[in-house]
XYZ file of C-alpha atoms in Angstrom:
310
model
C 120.977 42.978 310.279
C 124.837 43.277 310.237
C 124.668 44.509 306.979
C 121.956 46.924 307.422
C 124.058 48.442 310.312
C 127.234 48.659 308.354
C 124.772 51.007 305.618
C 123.535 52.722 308.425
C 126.912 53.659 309.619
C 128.881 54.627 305.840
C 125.377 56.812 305.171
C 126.126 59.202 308.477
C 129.778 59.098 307.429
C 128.641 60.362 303.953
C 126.322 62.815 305.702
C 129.026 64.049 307.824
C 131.490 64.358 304.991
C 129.101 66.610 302.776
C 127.727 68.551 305.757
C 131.501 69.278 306.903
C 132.104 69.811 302.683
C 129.305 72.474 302.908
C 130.548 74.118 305.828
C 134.144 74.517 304.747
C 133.402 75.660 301.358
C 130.681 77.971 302.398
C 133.249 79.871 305.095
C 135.909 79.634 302.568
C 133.608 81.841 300.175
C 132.568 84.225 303.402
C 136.032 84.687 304.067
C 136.671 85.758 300.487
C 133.260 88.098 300.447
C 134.557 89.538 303.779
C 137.878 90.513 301.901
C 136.413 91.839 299.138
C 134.168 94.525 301.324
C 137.771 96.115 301.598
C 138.059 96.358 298.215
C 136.187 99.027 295.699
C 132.894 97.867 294.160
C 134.886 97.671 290.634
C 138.104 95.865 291.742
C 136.130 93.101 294.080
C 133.532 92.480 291.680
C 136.153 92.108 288.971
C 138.329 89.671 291.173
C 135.051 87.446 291.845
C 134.901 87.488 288.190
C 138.194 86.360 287.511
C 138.025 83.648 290.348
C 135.102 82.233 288.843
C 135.854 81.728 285.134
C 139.192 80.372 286.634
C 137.575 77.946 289.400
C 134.265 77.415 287.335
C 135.442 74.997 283.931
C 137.397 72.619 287.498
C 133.813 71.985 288.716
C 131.413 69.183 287.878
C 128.738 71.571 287.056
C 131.017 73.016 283.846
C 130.435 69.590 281.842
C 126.898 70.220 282.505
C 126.880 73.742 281.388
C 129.010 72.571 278.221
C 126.344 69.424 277.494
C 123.538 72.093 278.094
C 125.115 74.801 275.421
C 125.681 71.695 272.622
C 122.280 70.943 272.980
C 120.656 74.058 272.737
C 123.362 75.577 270.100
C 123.794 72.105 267.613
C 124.927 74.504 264.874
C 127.452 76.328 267.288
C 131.432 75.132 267.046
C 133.170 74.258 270.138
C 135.035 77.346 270.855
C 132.135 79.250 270.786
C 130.610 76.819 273.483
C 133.603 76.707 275.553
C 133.757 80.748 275.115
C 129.824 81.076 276.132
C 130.538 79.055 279.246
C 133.145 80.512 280.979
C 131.302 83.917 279.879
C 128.391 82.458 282.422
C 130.969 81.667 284.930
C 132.134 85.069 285.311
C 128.932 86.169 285.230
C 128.152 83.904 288.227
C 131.219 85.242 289.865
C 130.209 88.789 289.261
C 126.709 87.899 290.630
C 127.663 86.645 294.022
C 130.383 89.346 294.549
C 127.789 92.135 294.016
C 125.331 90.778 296.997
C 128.313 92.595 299.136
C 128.167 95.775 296.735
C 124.570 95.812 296.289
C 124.053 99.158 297.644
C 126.916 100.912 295.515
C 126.082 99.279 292.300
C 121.826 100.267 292.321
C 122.444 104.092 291.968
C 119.644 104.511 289.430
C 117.690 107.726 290.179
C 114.547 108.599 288.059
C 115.485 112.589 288.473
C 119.357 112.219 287.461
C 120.266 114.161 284.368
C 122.817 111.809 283.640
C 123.076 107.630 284.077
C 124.348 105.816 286.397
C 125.929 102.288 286.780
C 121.834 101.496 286.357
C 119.555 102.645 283.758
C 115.891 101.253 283.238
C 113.129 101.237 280.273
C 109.625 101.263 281.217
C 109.783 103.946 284.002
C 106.067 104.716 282.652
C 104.978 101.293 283.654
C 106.893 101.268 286.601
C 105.127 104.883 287.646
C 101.647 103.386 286.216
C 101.886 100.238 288.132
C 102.288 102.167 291.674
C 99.600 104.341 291.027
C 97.266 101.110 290.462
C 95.568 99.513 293.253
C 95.955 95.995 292.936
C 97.870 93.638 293.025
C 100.489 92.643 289.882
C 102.510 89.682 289.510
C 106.249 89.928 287.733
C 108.622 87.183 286.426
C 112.132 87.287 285.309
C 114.674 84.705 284.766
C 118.484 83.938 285.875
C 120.118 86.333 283.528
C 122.291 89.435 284.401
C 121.979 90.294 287.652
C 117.915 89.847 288.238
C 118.540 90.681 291.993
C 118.366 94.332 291.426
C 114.765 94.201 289.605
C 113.220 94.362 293.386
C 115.602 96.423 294.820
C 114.897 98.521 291.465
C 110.698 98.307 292.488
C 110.546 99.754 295.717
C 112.596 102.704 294.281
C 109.363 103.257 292.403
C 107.223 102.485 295.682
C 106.349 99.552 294.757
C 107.035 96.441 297.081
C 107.772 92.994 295.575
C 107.977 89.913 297.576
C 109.866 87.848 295.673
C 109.774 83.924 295.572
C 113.574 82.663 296.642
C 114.871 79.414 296.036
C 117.971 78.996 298.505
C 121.343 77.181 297.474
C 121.879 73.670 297.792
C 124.667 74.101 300.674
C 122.444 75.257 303.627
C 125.397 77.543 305.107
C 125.874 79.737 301.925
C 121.767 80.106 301.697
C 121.575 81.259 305.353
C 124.505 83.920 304.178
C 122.959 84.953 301.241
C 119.076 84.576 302.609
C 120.589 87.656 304.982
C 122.156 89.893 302.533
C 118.798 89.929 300.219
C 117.220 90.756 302.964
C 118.708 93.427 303.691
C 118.815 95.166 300.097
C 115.534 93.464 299.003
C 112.575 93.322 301.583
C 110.379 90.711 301.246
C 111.344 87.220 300.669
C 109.292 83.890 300.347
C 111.821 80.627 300.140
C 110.739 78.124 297.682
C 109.529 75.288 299.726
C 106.144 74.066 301.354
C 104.035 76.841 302.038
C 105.369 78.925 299.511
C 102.245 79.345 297.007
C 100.280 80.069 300.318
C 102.720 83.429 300.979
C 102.245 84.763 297.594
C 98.567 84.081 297.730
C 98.491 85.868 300.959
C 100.017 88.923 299.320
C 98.179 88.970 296.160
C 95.161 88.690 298.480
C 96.051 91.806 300.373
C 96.680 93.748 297.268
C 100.357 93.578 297.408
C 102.885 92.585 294.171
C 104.774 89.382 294.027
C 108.022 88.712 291.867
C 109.245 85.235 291.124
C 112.047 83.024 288.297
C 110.300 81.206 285.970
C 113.462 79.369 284.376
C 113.811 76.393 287.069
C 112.646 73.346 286.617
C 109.896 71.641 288.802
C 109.444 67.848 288.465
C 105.537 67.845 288.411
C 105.114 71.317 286.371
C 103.515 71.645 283.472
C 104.837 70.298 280.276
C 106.863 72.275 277.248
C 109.855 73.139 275.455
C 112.605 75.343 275.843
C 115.294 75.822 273.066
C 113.338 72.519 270.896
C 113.862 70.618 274.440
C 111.468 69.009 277.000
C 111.062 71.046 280.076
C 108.311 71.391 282.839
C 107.429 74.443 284.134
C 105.976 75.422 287.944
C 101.918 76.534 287.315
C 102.400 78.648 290.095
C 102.674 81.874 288.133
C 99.969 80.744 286.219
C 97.552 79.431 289.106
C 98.334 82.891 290.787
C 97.331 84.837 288.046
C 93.824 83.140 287.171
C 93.022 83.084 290.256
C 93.282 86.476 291.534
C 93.018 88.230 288.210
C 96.371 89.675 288.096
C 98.124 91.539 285.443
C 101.247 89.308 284.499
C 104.727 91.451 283.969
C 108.154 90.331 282.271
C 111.308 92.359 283.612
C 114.698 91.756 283.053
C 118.100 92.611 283.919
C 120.840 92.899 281.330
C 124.830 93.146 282.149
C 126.103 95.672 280.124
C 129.970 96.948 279.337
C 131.659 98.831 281.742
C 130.058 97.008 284.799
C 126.734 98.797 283.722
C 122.912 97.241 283.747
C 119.966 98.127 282.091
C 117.098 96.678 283.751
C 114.082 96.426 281.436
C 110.180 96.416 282.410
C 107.730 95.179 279.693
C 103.891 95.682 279.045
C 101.738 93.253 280.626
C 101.712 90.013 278.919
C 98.564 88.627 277.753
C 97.961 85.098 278.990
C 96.084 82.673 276.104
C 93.132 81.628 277.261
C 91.170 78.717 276.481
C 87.631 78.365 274.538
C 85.858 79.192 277.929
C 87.496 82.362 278.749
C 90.125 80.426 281.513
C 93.490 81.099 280.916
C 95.405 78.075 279.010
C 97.730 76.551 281.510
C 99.927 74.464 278.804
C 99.584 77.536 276.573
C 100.857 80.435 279.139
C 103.454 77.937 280.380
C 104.907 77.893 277.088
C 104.456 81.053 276.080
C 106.820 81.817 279.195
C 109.374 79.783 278.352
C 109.765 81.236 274.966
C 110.069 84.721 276.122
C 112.725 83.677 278.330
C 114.563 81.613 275.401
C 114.314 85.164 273.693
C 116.082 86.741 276.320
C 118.487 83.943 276.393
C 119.316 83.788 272.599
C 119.978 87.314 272.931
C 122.467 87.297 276.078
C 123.602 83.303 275.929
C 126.276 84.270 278.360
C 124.216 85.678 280.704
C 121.832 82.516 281.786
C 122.540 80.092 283.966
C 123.659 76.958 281.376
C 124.388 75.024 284.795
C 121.542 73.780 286.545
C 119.466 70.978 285.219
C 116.401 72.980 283.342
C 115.657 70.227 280.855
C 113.633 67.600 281.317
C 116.319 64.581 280.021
């Protein structure tokens, strides 16, 4: 009994500890998002940039990034690694700084005779897709700045609830939960109830949006970059049953503090010998199109979060 007690007791110091951790760090980085409102879009973006690739490589998370890139690059030398990583750190750090600039930075305009910070391919399907009445069903992945593919959307009309997993620390989720939905509309947190939201939406005709590139403990099993991974069927389930039109989009840092954001033709799900699309098959098939986009932009991903299935 004593030493049940004495457990009891160390696991709500722990709990205190990381809940007071949580809280310090996350009004540490809202103090530092509040200073940078001051600041032009260029300059604060750029100083979250810096403070990230400078902060980022002290964190436990960088050793994972680092495992992650030797593993998915064998044939790459270390400086090319250690390059590639702090590339995704400041791409992190330009990520969270532009939730305060988000509406500066999307000044795309279909009608502008000359571009913008934002230019986009596949205006046709964009214009195509609102004209449609039913309901489509979009996936991207953690790579350039993927929040302004929504935002991006409704400037075409179209309105894109998007599935949103929230940060680990529960103060910096609450802060960022607000500021997407202010520049983003919709928004369905990844937890229980979730699939039932989208459904709900797809049901009523409406367009859902969602990141395929997490993993999900009892998904559905494949490989990403020769590895083991397991993949959420949600996408999948979604799409078979309510006979939507699948969509890959993507958003692409480019110099200059530019972004294209890119809108492909619907993706044709395999299907299986009785007509019913191939779970295994279309879970795959996503994961490779994302390892394209990866390959392409290695900098751009996030290398830090546990994807693989080790």
């Amino acid at each position: 009994m004593q030493k049940l007690r004495v457990k009891l007791i160390l696991f709500r110091i722990r709990t205190k500890l990381k809940d007071w951790w949580d809280w310090s760090w996350a009004h540490f980085v809202a103090g530092l998002m509040s200073l940078i409102r001051y600041l032009p879009a260029k300059a604060g973006i750029g100083f979250f940039a810096w403070f990230a690739r400078t902060v980022g490589p002290l964190l436990p998370r960088h050793q994972i990034a680092l495992d992650n890139l030797q593993k998915a690059y064998p044939e790459k030398d270390p400086e090319w690694i250690r390059k590639t990583a702090l590339e995704m750190w400041e791409n992190m750090g330009r990520l969270f700084a532009e939730y305060v600039f988000l509406d500066k930075i999307f000044d795309f305009d279909p009608n502008a005779k000359k571009p913008g910070l934002v230019e986009v391919d596949g205006i046709d399907i964009f214009v195509r897709l609102r004209d449609e009445k039913k309901p489509h069903i979009f996936f991207t992945a953690h790579t350039g700045n993927f929040e302004l593919l929504p935002i991006c959307a409704a400037t075409f009309d179209l309105n894109v609830t998007a599935l949103f997993r929230p940060p680990n620390n529960p103060y910096i989720a609450k802060r960022v939960l607000k500021a997407r939905r202010t520049a983003m509309g919709h928004l369905v947190p990844s937890k229980a109830g979730a699939a039932w939201a989208l459904a709900g939406k797809l049901a009523e005709g409406e367009d859902v949006g969602m990141l395929v590139d997490q993993k999900f403990r009892r998904g559905i099993k494949g490989t990403f970059f020769g590895r083991p991974v397991r993949t959420n069927p949600l996408l999948i389930k979604l799409a078979r049953q309510y006979d939507c039109d699948v969509y890959p989009a993507r958003s692409i840092r480019l110099p200059g503090g530019r972004y294209r954001l890119e809108l492909y033709e619907r993706m044709d799900l395999p299907k299986d010998k009785d007509g019913n699309i191939d779970e295994v098959k279309a879970a795959q098939k996503l994961n490779d199109t994302v390892e394209a986009w990866v390959r392409e932009y290695p900098g751009q991903w996030m290398w830090f979060h546990k994807r693989w299935d080790d």
